[in-house]
Coordinates of C-alpha atoms in Angstrom, one line a residue:
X1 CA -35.9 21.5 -67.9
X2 CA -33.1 20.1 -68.3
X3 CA -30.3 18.6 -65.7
X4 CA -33.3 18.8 -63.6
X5 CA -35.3 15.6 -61.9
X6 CA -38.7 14.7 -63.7
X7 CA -41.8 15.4 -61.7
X8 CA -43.9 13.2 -62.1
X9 CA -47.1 14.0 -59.7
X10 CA -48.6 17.3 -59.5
X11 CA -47.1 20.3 -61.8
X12 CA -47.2 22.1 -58.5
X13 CA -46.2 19.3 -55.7
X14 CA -49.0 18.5 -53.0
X15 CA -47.4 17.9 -49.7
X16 CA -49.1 16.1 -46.8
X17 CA -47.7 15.9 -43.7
X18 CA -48.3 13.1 -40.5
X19 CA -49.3 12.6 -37.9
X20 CA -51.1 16.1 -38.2
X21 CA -52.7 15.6 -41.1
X22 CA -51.7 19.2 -43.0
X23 CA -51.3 19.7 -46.6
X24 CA -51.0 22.3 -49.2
X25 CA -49.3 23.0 -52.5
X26 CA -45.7 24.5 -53.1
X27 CA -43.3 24.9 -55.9
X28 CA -40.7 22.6 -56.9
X29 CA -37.1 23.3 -54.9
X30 CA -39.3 24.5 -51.7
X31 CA -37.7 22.8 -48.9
X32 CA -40.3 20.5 -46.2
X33 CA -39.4 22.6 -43.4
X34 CA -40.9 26.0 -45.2
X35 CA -43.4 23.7 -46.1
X36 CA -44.4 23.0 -42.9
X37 CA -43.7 26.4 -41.4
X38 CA -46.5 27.5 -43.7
X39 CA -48.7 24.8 -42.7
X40 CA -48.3 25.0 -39.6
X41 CA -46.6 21.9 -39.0
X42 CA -44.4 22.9 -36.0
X43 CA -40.8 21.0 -36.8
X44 CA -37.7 21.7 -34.6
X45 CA -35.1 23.3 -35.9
X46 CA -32.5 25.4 -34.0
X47 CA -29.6 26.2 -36.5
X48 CA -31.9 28.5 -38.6
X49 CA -31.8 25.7 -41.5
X50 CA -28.6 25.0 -42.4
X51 CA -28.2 21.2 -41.7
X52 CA -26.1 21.5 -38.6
X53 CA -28.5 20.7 -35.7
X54 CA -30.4 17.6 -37.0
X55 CA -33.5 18.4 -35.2
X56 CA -35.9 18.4 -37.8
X57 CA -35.6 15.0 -39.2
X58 CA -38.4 13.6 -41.1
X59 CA -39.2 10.4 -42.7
X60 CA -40.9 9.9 -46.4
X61 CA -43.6 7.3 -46.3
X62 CA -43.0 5.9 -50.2
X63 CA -46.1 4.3 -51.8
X64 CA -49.9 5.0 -53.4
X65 CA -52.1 6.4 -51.3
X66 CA -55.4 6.4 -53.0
X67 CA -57.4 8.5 -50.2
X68 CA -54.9 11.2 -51.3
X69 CA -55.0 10.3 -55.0
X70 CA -51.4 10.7 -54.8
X71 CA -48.2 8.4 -55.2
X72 CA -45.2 9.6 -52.9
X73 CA -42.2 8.1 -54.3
X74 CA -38.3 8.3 -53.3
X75 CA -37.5 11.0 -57.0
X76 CA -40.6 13.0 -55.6
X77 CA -37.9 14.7 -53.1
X78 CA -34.5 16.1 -53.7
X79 CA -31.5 13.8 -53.7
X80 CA -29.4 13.1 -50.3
X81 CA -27.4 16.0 -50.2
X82 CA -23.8 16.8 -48.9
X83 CA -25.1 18.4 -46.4
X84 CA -27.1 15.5 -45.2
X85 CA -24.3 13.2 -45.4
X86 CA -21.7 15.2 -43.6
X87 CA -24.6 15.6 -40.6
X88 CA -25.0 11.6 -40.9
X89 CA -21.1 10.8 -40.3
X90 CA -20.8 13.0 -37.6
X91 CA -24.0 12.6 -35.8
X92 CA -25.7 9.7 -37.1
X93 CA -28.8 9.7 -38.8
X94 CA -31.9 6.7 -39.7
X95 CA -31.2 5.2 -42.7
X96 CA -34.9 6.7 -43.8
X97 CA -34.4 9.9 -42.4
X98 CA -34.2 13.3 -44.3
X99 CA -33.2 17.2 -42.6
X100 CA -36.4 18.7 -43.6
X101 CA -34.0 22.1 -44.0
X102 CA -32.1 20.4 -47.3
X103 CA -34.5 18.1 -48.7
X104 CA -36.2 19.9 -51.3
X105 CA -39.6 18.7 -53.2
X106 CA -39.8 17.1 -56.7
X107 CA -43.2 16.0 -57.2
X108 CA -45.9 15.0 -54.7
X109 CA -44.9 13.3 -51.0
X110 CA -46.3 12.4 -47.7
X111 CA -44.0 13.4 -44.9
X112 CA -43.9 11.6 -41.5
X113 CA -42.9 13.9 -38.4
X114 CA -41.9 11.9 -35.5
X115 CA -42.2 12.9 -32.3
X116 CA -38.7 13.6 -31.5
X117 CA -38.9 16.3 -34.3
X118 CA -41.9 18.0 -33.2
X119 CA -42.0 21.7 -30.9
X120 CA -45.5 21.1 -29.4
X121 CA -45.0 17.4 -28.6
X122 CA -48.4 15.9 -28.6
X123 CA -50.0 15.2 -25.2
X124 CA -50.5 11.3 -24.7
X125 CA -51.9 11.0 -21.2
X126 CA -53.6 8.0 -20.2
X127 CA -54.8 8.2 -17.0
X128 CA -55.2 5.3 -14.8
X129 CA -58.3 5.3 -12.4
X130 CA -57.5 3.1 -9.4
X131 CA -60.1 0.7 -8.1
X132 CA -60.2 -2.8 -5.6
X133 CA -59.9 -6.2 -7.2
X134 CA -58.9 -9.1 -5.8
X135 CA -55.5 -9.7 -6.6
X136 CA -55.3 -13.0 -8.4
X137 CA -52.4 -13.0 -11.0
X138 CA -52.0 -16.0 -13.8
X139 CA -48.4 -15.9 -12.7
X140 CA -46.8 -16.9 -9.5
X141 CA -43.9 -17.3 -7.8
X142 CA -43.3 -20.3 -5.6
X143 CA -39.8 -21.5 -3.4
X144 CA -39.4 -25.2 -3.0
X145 CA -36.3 -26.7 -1.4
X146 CA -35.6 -29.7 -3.3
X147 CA -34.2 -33.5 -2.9
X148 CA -31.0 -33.7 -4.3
X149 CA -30.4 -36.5 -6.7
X150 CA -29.1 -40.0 -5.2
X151 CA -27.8 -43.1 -7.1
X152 CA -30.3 -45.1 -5.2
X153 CA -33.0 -43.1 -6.9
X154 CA -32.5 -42.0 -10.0
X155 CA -35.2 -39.6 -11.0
X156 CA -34.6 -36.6 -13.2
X157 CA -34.5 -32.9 -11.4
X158 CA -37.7 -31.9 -13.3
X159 CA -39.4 -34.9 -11.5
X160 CA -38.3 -34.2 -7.8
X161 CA -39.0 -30.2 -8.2
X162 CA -42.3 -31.4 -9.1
X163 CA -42.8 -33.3 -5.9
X164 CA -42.0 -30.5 -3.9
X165 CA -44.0 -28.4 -5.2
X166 CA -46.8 -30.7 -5.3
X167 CA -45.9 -31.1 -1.5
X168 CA -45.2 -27.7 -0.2
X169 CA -47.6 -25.9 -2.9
X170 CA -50.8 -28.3 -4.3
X171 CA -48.9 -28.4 -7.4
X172 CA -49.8 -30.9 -9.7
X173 CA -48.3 -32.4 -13.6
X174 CA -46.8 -29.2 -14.1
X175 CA -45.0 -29.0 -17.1
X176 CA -42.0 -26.4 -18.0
X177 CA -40.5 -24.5 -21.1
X178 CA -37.7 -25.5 -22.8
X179 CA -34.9 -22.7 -21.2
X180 CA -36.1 -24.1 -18.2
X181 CA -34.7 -27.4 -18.5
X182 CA -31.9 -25.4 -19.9
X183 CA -31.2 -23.5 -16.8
X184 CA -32.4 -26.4 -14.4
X185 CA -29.8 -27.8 -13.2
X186 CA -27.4 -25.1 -12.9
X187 CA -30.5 -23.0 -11.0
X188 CA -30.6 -26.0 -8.4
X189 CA -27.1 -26.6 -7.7
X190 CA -26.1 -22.7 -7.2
X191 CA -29.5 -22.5 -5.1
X192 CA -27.8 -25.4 -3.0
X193 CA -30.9 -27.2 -3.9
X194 CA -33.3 -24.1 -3.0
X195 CA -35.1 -22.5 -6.2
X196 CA -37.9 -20.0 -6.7
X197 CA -40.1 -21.1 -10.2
X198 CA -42.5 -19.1 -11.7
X199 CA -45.8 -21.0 -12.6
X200 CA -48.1 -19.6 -15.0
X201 CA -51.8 -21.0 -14.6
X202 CA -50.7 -23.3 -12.3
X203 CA -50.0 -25.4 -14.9
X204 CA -46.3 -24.5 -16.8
X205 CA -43.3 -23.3 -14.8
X206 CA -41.8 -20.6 -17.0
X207 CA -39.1 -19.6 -14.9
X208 CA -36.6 -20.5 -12.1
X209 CA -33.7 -18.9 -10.1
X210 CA -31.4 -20.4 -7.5
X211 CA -32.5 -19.6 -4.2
X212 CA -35.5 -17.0 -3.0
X213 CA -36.9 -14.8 -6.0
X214 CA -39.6 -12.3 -5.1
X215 CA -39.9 -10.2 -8.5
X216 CA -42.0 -10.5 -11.3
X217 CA -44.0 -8.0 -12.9
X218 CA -46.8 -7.6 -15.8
X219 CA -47.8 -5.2 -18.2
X220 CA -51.4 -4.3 -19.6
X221 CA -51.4 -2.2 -22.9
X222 CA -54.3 -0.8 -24.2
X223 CA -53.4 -0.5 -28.5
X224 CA -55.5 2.3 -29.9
X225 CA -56.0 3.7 -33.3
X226 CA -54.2 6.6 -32.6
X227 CA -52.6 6.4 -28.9
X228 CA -51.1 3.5 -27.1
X229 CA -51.0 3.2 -22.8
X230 CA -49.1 1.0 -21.0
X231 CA -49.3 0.2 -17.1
X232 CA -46.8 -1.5 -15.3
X233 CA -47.5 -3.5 -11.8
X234 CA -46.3 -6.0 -9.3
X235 CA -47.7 -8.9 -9.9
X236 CA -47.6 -9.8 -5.9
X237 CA -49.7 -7.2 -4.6
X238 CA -50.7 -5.3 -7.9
X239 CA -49.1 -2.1 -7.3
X240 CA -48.8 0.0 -10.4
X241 CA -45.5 1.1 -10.6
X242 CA -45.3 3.1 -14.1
X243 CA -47.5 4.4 -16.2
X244 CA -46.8 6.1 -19.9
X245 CA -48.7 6.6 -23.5
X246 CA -47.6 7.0 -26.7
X247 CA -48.5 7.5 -30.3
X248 CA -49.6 5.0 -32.1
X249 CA -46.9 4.7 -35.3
X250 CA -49.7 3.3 -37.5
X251 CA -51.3 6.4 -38.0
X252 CA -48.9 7.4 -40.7
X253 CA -50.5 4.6 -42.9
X254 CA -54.2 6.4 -41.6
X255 CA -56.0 8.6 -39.7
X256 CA -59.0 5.9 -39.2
X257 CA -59.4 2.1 -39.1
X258 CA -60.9 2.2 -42.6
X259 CA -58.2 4.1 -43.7
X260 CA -55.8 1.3 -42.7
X261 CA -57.3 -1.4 -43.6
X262 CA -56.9 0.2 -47.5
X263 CA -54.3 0.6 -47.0
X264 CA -53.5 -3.0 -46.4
X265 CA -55.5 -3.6 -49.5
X266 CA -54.1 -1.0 -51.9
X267 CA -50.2 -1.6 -50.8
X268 CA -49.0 -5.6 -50.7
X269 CA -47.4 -5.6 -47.7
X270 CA -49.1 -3.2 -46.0
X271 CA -50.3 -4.8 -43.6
X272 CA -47.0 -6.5 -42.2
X273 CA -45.8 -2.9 -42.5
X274 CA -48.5 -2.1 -39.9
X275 CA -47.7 -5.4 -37.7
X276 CA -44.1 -4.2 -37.5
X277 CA -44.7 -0.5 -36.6
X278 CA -47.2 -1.9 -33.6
X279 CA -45.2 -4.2 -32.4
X280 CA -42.2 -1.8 -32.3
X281 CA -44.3 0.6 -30.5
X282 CA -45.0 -1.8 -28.0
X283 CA -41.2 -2.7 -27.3
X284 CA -40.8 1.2 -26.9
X285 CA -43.3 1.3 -24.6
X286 CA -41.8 -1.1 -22.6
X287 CA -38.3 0.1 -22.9
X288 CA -40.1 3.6 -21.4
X289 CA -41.9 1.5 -18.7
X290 CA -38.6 -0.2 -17.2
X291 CA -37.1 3.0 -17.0
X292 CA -40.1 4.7 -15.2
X293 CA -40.3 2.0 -12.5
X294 CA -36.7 0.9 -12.2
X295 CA -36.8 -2.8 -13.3
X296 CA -35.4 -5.3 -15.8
X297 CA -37.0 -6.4 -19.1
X298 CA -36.2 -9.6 -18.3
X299 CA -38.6 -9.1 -15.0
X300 CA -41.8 -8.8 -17.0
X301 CA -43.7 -12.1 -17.1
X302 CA -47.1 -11.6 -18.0
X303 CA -48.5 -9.0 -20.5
X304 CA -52.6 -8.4 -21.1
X305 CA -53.8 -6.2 -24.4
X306 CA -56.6 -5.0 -25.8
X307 CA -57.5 -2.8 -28.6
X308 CA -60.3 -2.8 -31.4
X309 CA -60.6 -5.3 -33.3
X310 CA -58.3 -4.1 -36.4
X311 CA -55.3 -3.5 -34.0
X312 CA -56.1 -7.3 -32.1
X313 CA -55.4 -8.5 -35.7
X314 CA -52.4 -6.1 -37.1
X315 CA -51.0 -6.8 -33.6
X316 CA -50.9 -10.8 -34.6
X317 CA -50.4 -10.2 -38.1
X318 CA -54.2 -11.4 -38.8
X319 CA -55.1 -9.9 -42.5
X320 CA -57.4 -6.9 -41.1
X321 CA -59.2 -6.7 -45.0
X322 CA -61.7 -8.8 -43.9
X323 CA -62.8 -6.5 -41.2
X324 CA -63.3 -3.6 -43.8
X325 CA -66.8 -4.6 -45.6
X326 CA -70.0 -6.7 -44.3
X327 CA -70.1 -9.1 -42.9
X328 CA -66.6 -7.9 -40.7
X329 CA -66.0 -10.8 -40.1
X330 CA -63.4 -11.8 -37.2
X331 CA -60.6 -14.2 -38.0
X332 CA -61.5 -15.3 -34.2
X333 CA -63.4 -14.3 -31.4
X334 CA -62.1 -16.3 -28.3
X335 CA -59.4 -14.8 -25.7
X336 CA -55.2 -15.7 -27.4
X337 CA -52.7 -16.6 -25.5
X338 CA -49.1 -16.4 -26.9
X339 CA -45.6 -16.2 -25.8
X340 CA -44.8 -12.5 -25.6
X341 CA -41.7 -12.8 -27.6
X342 CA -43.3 -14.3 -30.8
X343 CA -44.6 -10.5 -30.6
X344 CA -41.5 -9.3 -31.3
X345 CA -41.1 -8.1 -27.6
X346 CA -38.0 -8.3 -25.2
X347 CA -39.5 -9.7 -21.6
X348 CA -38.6 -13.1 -20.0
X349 CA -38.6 -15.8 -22.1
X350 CA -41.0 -17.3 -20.7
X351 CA -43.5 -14.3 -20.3
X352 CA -46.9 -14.8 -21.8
X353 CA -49.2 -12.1 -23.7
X354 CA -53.0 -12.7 -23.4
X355 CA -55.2 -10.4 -25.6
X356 CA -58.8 -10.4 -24.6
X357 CA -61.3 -11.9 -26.7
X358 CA -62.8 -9.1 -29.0
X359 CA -66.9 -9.0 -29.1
X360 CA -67.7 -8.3 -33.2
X361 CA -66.5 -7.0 -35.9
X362 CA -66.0 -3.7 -34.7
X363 CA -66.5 -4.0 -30.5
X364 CA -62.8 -4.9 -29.9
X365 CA -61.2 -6.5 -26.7
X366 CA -61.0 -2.5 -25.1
X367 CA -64.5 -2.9 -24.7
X368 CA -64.8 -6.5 -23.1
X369 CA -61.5 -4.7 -20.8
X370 CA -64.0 -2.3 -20.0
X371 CA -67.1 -4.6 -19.2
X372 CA -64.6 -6.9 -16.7
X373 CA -63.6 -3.4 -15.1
X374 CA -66.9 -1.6 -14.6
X375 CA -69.0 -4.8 -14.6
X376 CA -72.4 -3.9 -15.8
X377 CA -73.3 -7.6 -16.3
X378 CA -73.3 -7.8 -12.3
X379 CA -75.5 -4.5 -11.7
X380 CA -79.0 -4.3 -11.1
X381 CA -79.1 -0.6 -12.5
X382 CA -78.8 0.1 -16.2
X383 CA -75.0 1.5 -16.9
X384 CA -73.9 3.5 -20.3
X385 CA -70.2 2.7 -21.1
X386 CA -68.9 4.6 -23.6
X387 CA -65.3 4.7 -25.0
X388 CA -64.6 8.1 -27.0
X389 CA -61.6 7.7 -29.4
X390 CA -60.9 7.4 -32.9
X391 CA -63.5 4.8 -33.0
X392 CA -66.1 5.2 -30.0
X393 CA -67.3 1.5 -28.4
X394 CA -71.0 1.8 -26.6
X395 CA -72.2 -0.8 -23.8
X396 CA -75.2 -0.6 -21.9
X397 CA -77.4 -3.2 -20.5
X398 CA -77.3 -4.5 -16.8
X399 CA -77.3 -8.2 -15.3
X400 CA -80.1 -9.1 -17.4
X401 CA -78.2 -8.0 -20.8
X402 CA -75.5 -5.8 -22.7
X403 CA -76.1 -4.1 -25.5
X404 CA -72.9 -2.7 -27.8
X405 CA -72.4 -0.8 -30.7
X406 CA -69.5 1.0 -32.5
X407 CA -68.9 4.2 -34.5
X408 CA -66.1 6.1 -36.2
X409 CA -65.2 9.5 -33.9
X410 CA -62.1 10.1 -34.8
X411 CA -62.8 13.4 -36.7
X412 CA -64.4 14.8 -33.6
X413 CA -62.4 13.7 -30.8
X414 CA -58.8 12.4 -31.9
X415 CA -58.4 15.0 -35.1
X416 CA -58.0 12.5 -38.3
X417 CA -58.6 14.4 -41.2
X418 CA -59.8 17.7 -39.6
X419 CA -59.4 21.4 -41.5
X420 CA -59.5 23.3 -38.5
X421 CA -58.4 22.8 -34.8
X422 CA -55.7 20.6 -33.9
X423 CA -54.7 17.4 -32.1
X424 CA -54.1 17.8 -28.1
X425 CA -50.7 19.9 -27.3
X426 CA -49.5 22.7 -25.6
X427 CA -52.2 24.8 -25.8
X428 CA -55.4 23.0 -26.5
X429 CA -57.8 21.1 -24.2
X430 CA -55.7 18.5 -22.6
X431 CA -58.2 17.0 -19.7
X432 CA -62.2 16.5 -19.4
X433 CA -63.1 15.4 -15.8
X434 CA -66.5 14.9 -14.9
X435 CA -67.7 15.8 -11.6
X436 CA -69.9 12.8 -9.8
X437 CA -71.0 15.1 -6.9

């Protein structure tokens, strides 16, 4: 027709919408939101469509997506429209954003809802079961007064706090980051000589502040396929002082593992893609965290993740391909220890992530979390430790031996790719508690 974009997918265009997973067929020039009103696809939108409340943004995801046997490419939807634009310089809009009420369809698409645009918001509770450990953080806070310097000895600041920390606290060759000897001096002299320094392992000191400091706090994240948690605490006393989940953004690249990991092999660049929605996620997360509990960024000095072994390596920006076929083999199984920002997050400089060590190819670092927590390896009784999500993690075994195995779940318990049913909201089963009397 002419005057009219070329379709090139489907005659009739497919639609396929995430994170729910819904799709169906509809003729060129229906808009996505009547699209997704007949899917089901529960979008906000309070202006009755007519571009003026913004609510029901939505984001194309551009690319091949061979599971689908579709391409969804930019011509596939209408053109940015007046209407759009006009909502944009008055509002403010993502430069990938589209109002699902204008856009129209072309040719076939995949269509991201985020959260902020869905009615029934999913329900991402991660519950935190409370139990005594011995608080023993990697991080601690010490306060030294220190000699100040004298012509008659001239040793450098660095080498007199060590003394007296090695002194007052057992401290020995400590050595410390780089905006620590940036902030030295200055630290010393407004603490009149009196600093608080953080030590991590009891071997670096990542931090210092004039006078007596008594805050620092850490963060454990657990990354899952489809959900992230993150739990805030005091790294004195271990206090848990926020708690808060969220959706995993990689799900709009898959349902499942496998599914991600072709796509990292079908799309160059996929996987970075991946890295960076992960690791945006998890500076959200902490943005949400601070805000719960009432603390600075900058407080934060020690993070610990897990997750299965395909997030461990998105998360670091490991190639996850190798993961997909036998033998799944790991780029490394030992425990990593990085700074926090090369992550991409905003904490204290000097904060630290450690990511548990994962187990095999597909027994990630959640499941050695879960053997330090409920510690089977130390029990005379045989104990069954099972992790239901979109992959499912199996332990058992007692002092004499553990046992583990993986397997996909996700179509059961987390929704990826179901027909019927529908993820947890409003509505659906949102808790299973099991009775132990």
């Amino acid at each position: 027709m002419s005057g009219q974009p070329t379709v090139t997918g489907a005659a009739t265009p497919l639609v396929i919408f995430t994170p729910s997973g819904r799709r169906g067929h509809f003729p060129p020039g229906t808009t996505v939101l009547d699209a997704a009103r007949a899917l089901g696809v529960d979008i906000d939108s309070v202006c009755g469509g007519r571009g003026l409340c913004g609510r029901c943004q939505v984001e194309q995801s551009v690319g091949s997506f061979a599971k689908h046997g579709i391409e969804s490419l930019p011509q596939h939807l209408s053109p940015f429209a007046a209407t759009e634009a006009e909502y944009r310089d008055r509002r403010g809009m993502q430069v990938a954003r589209r109002l699902s009420c204008v856009a129209q369809l072309r040719g076939d698409v995949v269509m991201d809802v985020p959260i902020e645009s869905q009615v029934f918001r999913q329900v991402v509770r991660k519950g935190l079961e409370v139990r005594e450990f011995q608080v023993d953080p990697v991080v601690r806070l010490h306060y030294v007064e220190v000699a100040p310097p004298r012509l008659a000895s001239p040793s450098g600041d660095l080498v007199r706090l060590g003394e007296s920390l090695e002194v007052e606290w057992g401290l020995l060759d400590l050595e410390a980051d780089v905006h620590v000897l940036q902030t030295l001096q200055g630290a010393l002299e407004e603490g009149r000589w009196a600093v608080t320094v953080a030590v991590h392992d009891g071997r670096t000191i990542t931090a210092i502040w004039p006078g007596l400091h008594e805050v620092a706090y850490g963060v454990a994240i657990d990354v899952g396929s489809t959900t992230i948690a993150g739990h805030l605490a005091d790294l004195a006393d271990g206090t848990v002082l926020a708690s808060k989940g969220m959706m995993n953004p990689q799900i709009r690249f898959g349902e499942d593992l496998m599914s991600r990991v072709s796509y990292a092999m079908m799309h160059p660049g996929g996987a970075a893609e991946m890295t960076a929605a992960v690791r945006g996620a998890l500076d959200s997360l902490l943005t949400s965290l601070v805000a719960k509990a009432g603390v600075r960024r900058d407080e934060i000095h020690e993070l610990a993740i897990v997750g299965n072994p395909i997030m461990h390596h998105l998360l670091l920006g490991i190639d996850p391909v190798p993961l997909g076929s036998a033998p799944f083999a790991l780029a490394t199984d030992r425990a990593v220890r990085i700074r926090a920002t090369e992550l991409g997050l905003t904490v204290h400089p000097g904060a630290r992530a450690y990511l548990l060590p994962c187990i095999a190819g597909h027994v990630g670092a959640d499941t050695a979390g879960a053997i330090l927590a409920e510690a089977p390896h130390e029990s005379e009784q045989v104990t069954l430790i099972v992790d239901v999500g979109t992959n499912a993690e199996i332990v058992l075994g007692d002092r004499h031996g553990l046992l583990a195995a993986s397997s996909p779940t996700g179509p059961a318990f987390e929704g990826a790719q179901i027909s019927s049913g529908q993820r947890a909201a409003p509505g659906a089963i949102e808790r299973v508690r099991i009775d132990r009397q």
